[in-house]
mmCIF file of C-alpha atoms in Angstrom:
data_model
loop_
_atom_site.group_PDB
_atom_site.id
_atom_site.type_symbol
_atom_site.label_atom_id
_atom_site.label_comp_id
_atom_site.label_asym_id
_atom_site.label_seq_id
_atom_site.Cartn_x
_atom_site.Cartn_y
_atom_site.Cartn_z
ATOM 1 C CA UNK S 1 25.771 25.550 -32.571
ATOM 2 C CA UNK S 2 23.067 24.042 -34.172
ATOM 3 C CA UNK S 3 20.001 23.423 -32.044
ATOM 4 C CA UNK S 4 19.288 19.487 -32.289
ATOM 5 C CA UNK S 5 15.611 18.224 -32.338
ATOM 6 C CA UNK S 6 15.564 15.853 -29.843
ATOM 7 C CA UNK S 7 12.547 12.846 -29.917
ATOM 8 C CA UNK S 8 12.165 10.739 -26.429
ATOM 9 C CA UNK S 9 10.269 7.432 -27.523
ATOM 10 C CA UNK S 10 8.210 6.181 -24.549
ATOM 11 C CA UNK S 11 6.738 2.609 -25.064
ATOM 12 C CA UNK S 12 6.956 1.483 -21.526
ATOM 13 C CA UNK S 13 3.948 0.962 -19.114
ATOM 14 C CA UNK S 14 4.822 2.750 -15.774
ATOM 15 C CA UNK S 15 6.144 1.022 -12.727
ATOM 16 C CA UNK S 16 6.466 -2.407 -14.263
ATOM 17 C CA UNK S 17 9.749 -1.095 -15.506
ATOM 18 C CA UNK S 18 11.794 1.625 -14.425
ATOM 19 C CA UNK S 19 12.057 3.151 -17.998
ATOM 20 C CA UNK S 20 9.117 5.588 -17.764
ATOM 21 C CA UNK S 21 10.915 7.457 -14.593
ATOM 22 C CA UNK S 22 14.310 7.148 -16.238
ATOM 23 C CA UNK S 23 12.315 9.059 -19.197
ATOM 24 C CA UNK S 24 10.884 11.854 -17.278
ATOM 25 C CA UNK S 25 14.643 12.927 -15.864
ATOM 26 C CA UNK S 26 16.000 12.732 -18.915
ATOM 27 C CA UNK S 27 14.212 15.136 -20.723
ATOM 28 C CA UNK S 28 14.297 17.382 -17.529
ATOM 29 C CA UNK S 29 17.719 17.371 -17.711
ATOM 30 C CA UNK S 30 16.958 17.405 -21.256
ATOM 31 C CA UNK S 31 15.337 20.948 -21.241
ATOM 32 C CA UNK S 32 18.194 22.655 -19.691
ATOM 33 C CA UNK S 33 20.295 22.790 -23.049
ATOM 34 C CA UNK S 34 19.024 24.204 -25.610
ATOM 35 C CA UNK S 35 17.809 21.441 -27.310
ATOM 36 C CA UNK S 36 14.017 20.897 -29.454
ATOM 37 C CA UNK S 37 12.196 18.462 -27.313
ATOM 38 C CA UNK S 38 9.502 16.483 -28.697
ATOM 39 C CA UNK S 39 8.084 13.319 -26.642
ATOM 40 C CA UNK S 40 6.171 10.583 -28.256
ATOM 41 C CA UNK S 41 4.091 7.872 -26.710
ATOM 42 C CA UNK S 42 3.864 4.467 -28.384
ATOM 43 C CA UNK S 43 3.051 1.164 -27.643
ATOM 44 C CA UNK S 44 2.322 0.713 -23.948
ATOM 45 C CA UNK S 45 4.200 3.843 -23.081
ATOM 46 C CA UNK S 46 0.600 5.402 -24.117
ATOM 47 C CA UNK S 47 -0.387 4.205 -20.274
ATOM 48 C CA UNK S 48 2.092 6.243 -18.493
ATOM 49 C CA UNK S 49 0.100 9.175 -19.546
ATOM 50 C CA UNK S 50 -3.234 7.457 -18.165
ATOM 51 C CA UNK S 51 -5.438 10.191 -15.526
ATOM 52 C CA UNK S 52 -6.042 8.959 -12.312
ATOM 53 C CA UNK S 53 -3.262 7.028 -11.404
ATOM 54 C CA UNK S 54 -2.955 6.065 -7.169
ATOM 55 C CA UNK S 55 -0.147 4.225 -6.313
ATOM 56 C CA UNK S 56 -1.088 4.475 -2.764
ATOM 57 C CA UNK S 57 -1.482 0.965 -2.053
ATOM 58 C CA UNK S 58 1.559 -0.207 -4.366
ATOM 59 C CA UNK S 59 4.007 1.740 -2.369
ATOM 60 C CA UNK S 60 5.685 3.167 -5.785
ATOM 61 C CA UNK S 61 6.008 6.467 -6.153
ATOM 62 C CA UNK S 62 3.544 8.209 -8.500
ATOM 63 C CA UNK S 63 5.446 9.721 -10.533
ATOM 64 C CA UNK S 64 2.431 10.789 -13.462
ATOM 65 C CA UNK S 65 2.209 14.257 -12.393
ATOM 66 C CA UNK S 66 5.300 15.405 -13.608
ATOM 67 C CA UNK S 67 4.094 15.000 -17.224
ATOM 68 C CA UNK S 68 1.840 18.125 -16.239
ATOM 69 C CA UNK S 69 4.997 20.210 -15.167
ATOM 70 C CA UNK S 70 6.765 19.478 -19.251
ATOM 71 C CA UNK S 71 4.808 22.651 -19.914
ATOM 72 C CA UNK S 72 6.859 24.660 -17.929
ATOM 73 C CA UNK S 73 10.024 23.031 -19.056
ATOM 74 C CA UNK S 74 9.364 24.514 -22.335
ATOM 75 C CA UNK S 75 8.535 20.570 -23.391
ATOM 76 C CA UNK S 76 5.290 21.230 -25.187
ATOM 77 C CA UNK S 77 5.388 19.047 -28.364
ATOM 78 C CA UNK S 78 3.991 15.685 -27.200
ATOM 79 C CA UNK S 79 2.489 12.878 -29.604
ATOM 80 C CA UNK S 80 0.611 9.852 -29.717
ATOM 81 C CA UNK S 81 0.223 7.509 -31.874
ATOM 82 C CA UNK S 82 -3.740 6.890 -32.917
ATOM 83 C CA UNK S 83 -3.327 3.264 -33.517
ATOM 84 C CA UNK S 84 -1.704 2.419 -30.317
ATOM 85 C CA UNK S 85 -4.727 4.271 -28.258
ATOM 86 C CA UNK S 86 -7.311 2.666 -30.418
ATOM 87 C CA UNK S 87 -5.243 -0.837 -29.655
ATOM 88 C CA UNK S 88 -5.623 0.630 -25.868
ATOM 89 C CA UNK S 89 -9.113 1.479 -25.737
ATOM 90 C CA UNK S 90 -7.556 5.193 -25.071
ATOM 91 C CA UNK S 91 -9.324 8.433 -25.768
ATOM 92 C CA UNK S 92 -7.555 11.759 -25.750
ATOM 93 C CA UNK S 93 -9.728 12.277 -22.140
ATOM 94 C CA UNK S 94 -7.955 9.433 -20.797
ATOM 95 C CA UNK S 95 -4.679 10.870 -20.628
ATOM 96 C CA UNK S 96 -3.397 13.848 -18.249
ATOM 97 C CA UNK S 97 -1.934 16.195 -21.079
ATOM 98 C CA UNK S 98 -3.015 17.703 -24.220
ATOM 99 C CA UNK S 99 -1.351 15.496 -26.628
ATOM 100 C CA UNK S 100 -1.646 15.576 -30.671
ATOM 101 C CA UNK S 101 -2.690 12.282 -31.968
ATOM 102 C CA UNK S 102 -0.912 10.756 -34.909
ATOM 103 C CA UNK S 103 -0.866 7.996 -37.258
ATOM 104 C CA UNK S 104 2.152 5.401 -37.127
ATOM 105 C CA UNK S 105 2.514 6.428 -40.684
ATOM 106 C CA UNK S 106 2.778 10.062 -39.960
ATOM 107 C CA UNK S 107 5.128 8.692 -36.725
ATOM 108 C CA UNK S 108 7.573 6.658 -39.639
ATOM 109 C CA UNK S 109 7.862 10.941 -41.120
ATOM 110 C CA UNK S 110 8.785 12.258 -37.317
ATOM 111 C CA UNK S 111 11.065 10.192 -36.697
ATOM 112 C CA UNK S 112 12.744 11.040 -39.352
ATOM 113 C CA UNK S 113 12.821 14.457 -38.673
ATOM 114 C CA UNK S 114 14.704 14.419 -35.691
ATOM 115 C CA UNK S 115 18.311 14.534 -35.356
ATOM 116 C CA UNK S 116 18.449 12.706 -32.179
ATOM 117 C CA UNK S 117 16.336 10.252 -30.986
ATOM 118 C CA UNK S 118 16.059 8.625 -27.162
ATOM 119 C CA UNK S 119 14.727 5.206 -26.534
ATOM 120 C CA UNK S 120 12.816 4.143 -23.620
ATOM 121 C CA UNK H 1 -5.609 -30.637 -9.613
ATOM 122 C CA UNK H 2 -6.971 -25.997 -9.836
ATOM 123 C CA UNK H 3 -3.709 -23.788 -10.725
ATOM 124 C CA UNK H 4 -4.020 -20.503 -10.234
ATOM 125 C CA UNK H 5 -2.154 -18.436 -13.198
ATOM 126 C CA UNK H 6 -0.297 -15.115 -12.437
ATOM 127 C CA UNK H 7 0.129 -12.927 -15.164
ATOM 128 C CA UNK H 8 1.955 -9.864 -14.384
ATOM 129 C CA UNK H 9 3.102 -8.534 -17.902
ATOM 130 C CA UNK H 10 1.155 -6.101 -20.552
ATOM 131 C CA UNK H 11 -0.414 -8.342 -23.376
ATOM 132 C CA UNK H 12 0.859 -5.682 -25.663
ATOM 133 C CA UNK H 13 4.444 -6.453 -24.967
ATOM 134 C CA UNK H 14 5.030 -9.760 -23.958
ATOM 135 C CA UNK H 15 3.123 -13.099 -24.565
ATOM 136 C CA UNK H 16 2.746 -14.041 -21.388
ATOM 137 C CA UNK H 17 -0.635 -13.777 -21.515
ATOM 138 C CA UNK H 18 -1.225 -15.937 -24.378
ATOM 139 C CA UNK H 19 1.275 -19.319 -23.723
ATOM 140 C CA UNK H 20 -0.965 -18.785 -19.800
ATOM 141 C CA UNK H 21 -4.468 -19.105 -22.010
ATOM 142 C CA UNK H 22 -3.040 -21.880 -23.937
ATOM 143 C CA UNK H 23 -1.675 -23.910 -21.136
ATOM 144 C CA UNK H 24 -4.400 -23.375 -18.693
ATOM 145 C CA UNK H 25 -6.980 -26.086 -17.695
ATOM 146 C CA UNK H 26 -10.514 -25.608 -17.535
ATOM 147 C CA UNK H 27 -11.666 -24.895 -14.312
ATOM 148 C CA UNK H 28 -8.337 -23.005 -13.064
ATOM 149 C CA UNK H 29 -7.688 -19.202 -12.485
ATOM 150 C CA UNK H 30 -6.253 -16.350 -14.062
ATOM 151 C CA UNK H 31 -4.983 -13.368 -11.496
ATOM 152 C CA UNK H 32 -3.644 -10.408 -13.864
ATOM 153 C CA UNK H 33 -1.092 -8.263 -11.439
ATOM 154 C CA UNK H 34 1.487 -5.489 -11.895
ATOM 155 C CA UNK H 35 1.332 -4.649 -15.981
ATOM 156 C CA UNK H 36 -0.722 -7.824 -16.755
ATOM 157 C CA UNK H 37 -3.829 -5.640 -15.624
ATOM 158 C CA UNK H 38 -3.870 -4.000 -18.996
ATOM 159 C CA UNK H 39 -5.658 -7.274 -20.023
ATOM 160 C CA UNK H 40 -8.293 -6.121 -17.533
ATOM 161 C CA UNK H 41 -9.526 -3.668 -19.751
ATOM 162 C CA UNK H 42 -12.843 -3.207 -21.900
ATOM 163 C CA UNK H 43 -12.435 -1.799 -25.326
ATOM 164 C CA UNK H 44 -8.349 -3.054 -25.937
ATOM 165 C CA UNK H 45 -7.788 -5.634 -29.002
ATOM 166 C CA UNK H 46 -7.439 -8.183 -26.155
ATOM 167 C CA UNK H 47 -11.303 -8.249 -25.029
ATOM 168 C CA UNK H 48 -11.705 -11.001 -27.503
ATOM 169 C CA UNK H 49 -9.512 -13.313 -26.322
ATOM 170 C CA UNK H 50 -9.739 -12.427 -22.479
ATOM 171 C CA UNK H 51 -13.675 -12.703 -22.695
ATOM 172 C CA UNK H 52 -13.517 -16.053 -25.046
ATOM 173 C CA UNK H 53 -11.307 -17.237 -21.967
ATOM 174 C CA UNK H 54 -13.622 -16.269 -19.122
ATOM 175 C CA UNK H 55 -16.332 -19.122 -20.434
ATOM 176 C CA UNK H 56 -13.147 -21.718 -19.276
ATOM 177 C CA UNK H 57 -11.437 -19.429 -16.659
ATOM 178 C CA UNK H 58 -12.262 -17.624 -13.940
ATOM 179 C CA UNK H 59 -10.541 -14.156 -13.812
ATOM 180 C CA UNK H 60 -9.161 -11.932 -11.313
ATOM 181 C CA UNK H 61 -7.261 -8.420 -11.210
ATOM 182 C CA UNK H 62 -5.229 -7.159 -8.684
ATOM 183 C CA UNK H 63 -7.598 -3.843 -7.503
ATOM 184 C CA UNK H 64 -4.338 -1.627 -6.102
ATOM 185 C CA UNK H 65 -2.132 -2.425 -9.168
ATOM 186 C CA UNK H 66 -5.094 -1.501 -11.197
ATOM 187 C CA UNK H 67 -5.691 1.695 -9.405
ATOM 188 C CA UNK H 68 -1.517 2.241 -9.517
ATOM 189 C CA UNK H 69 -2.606 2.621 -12.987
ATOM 190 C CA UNK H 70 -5.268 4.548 -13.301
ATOM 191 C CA UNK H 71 -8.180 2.739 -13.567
ATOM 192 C CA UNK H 72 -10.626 1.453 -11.470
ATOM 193 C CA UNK H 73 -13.583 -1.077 -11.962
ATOM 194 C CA UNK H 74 -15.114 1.036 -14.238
ATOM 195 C CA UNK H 75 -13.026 0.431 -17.265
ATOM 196 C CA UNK H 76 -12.569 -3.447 -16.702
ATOM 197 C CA UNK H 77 -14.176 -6.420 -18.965
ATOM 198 C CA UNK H 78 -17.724 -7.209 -17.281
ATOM 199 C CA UNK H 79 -17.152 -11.012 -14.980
ATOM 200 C CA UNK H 80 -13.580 -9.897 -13.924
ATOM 201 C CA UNK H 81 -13.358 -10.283 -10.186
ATOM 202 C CA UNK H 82 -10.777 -7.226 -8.064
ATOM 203 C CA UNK H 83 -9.055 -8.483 -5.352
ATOM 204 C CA UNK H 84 -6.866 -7.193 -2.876
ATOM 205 C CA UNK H 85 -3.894 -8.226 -1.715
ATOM 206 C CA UNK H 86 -6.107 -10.841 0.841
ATOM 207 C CA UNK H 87 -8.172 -11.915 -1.860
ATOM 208 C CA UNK H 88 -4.741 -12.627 -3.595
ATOM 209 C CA UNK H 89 -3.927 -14.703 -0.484
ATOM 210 C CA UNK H 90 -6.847 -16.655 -0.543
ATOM 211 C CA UNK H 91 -6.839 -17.472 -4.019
ATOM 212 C CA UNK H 92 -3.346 -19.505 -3.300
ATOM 213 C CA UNK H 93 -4.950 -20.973 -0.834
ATOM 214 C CA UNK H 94 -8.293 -21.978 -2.490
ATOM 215 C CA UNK H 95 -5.935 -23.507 -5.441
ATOM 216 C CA UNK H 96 -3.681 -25.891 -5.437
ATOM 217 C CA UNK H 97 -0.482 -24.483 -7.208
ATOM 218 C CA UNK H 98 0.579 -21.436 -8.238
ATOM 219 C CA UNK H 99 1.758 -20.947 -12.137
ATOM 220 C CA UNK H 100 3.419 -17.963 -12.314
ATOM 221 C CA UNK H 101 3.449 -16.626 -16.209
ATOM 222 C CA UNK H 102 6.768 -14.290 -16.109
ATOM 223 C CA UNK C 1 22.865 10.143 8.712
ATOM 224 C CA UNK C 2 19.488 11.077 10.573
ATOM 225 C CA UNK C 3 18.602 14.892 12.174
ATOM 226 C CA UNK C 4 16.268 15.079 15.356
ATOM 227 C CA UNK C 5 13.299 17.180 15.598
ATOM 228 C CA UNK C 6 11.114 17.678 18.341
ATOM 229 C CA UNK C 7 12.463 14.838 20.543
ATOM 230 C CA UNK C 8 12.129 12.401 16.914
ATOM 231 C CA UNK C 9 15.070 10.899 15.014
ATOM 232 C CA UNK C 10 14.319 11.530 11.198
ATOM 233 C CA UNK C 11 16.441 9.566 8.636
ATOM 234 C CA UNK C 12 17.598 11.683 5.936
ATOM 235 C CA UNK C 13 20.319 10.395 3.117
ATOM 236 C CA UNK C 14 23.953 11.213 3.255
ATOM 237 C CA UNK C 15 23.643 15.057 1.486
ATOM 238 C CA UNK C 16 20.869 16.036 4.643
ATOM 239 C CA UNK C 17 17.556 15.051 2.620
ATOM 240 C CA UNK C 18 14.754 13.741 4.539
ATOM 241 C CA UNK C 19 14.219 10.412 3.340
ATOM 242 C CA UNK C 20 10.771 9.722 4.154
ATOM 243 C CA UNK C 21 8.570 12.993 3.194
ATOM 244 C CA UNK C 22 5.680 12.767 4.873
ATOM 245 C CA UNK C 23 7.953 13.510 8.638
ATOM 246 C CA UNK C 24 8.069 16.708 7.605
ATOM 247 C CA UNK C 25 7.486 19.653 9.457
ATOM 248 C CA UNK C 26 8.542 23.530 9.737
ATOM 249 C CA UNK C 27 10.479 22.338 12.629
ATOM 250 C CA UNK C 28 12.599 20.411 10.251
ATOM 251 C CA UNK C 29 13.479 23.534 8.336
ATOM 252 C CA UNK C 30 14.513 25.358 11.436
ATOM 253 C CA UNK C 31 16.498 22.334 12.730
ATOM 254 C CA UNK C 32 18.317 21.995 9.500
ATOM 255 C CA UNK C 33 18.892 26.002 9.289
ATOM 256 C CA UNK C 34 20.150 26.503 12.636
ATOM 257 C CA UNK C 35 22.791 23.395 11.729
ATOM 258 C CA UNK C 36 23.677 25.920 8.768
ATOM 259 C CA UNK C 37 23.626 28.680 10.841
ATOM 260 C CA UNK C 38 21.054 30.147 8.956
ATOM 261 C CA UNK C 39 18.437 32.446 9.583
ATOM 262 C CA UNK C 40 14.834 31.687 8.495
ATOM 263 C CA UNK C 41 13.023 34.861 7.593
ATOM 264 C CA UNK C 42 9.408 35.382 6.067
ATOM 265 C CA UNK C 43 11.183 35.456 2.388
ATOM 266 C CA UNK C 44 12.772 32.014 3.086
ATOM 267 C CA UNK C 45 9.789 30.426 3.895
ATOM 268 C CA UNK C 46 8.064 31.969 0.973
ATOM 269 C CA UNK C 47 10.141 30.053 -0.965
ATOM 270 C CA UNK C 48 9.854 27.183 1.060
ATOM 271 C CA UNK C 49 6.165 26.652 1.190
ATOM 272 C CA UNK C 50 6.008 27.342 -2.760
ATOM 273 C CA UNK C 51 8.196 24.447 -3.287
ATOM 274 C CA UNK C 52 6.380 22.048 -1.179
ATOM 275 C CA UNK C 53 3.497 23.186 -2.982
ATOM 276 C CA UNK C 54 5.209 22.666 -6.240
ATOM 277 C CA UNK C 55 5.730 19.297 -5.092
ATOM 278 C CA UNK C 56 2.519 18.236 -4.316
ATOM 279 C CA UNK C 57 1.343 19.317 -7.506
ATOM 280 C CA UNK C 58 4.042 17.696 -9.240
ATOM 281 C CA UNK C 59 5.842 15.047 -7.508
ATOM 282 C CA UNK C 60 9.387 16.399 -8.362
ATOM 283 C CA UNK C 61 11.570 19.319 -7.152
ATOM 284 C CA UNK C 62 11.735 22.392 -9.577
ATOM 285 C CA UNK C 63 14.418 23.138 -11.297
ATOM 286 C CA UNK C 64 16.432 26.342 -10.521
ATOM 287 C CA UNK C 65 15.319 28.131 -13.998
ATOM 288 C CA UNK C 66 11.995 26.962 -13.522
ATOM 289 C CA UNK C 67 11.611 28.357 -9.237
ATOM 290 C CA UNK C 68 13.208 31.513 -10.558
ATOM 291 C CA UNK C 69 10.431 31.993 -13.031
ATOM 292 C CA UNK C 70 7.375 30.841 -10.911
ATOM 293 C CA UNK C 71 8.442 33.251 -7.995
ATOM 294 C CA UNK C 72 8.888 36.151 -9.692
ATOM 295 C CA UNK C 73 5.692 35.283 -11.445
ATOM 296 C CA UNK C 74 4.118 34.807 -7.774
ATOM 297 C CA UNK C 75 5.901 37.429 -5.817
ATOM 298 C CA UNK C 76 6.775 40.044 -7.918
ATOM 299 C CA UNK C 77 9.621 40.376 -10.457
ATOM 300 C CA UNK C 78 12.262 41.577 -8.144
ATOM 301 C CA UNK C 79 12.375 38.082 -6.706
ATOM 302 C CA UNK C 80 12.384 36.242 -9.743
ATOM 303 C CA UNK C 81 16.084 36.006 -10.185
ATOM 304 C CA UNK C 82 18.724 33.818 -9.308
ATOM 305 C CA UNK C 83 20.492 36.258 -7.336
ATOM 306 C CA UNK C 84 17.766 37.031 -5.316
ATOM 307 C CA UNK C 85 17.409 33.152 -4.233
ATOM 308 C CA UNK C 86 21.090 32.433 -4.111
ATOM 309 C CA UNK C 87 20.992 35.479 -1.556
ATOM 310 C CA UNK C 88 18.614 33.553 0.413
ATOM 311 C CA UNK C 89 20.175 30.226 0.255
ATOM 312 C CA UNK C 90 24.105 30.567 -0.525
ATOM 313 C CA UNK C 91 24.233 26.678 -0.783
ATOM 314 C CA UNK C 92 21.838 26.683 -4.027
ATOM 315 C CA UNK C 93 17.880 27.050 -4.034
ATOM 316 C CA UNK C 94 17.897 23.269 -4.977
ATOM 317 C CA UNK C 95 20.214 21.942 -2.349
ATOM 318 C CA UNK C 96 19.441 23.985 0.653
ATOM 319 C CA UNK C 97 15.711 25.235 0.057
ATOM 320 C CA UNK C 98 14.500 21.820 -1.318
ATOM 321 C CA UNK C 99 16.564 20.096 1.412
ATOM 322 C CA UNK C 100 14.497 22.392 4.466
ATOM 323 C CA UNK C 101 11.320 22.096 2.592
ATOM 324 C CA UNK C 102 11.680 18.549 3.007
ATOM 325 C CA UNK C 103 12.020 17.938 -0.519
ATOM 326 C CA UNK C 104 14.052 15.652 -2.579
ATOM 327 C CA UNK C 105 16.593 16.627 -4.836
ATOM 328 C CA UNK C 106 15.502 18.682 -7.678
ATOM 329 C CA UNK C 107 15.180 16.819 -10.905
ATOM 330 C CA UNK C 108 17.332 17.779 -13.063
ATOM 331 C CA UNK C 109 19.870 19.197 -10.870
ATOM 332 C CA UNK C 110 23.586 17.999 -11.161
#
């Protein structure tokens, strides 16, 4: 069988919505097939990826430092679009993985590319 | 007659934000809580139009829902007051009503 | 459902997991191994202690692929199979190691 590339399409700020945890399973689940992950971070989904986050006094669980563990769920391939960190005030320091920046016109050619593609 | 204005949604998403500065009296308070803290933030394409406001409008942000997030005072437009979840209190006590912008 | 440990009731959820984290302690390991009638030797709690670390690193339970890897990576190769871990806990790394280490369910476990 043909191995599908997969996009997840994060625009979600965390913890106002339940879509950024609902996310994260997924593409752990995700990574047990053999599937070609790829995540992408528009929009506000750019802030689930923000350093530093202490939900401490929010009583939600923090659920950020998963995003560190992708690695080692082979899920390596994540972009950003440039526009919607600019919009943000974002820097590529900001955020708690190595991510590849990319232009919403580059973003139009990814999506493309994929044969699947998850919404969140 | 002070309101004090709750906006808990991202400016980037929703326009709560927006119909809240439009509708809001001089002299009455913003408090930006859960997402709505994004319009907290120095260097977004809302620092404009949340510092234009502040001349009118006295703002607040919601210090643990900001730190939830990841950012601390630090990053936040210069004349935005934290609170915590007293100072929340207090303000809907110091005003009148509460409008909350959904 | 709730275990007790130590003269305290701890809630857990209806498959054994502790439901609030932070009551955990080794005595809840050996309280919910003796239940099993399971023996809790230096290997086991190798395994244990790496996957509360795992957790506070990362918030989430490992996945079954991914423990096998990291302890054979930490503790030599001949551990880092699923046979070896499924010979230390029959009922599954995920639902009988996590469960002991206080842990919740691993992510991505069905």
């Amino acid at each position: 069988m043909k191995i599908k590339k997969c996009l997840y399409v994060n625009r979600r700020a965390p913890y106002g919505t339940s879509y950024a945890l609902e996310a994260i399973d997924m593409v752990l689940i995700g990574s047990v097939f053999d599937q070609d992950i790829s995540l992408l971070f528009i929009d506000d989904g750019l802030f689930q990826l923000k350093k530093g986050q202490d939900t401490a006094d929010v009583e939600i669980k923090n659920h950020s430092p998963a995003y560190r563990a992708f690695e080692m769920y082979d899920v390596e391939k994540i972009y950003v679009s440039k526009e919607a960190m600019a919009a943000r005030g974002l820097k590529r320091a900001d955020l708690l993985v190595d991510v590849e920046q990319l232009s919403d016109n580059r973003i139009k050619e990814l999506m493309d590319e994929h044969d699947v593609i998850f919404s969140f | 007659m002070s309101i004090l204005h709750t906006v808990n949604k991202s400016p980037f998403e929703k326009n709560s934000l927006e119909s809240c500065l439009r509708y809001a009296k001089n002299g009455s308070a913003v408090l930006l809580i859960e997402d709505g803290i994004y319009a907290a933030l120095a260097g977004t394409t809302f620092e404009n139009t949340v510092a234009t406001a502040m001349s009118e409008l006295d703002f607040y942000c919601l210090a643990p829902d900001m730190k939830a997030r990841g950012f601390s005072s630090s990053s936040m437009i210069d004349g935005i007051k934290l609170v915590d979840y007293a100072g929340f209190v207090d303000l809907t006590v110091e005003y009148e009503k509460v409008q909350a912008w959904l | 459902m709730s275990i007790e440990v130590n003269g305290k009731v701890l809630e857990t959820d209806k498959e054994g997991y502790l439901l609030d984290l932070s009551q955990w302690e080794p005595a809840v390991a050996e309280t919910m191994a003796l239940a099993d009638q399971q023996e809790l030797t230096p290997e086991h709690w190798e395994v244990i202690r790496f996957l509360r670390e795992f957790y506070a690193e990362f918030a989430m339970a490992p996945a079954v692929r991914i423990l096998t890897r990291a302890i054979g990576k930490k503790f030599g190769k001949e551990k880092g199979n699923a046979r070896y871990l499924y010979n230390l806990f029959p009922y599954g790394p995920g639902k009988q190691a996590c469960r002991y280490a206080g842990l919740p369910k691993p992510s991505g476990c069905m």
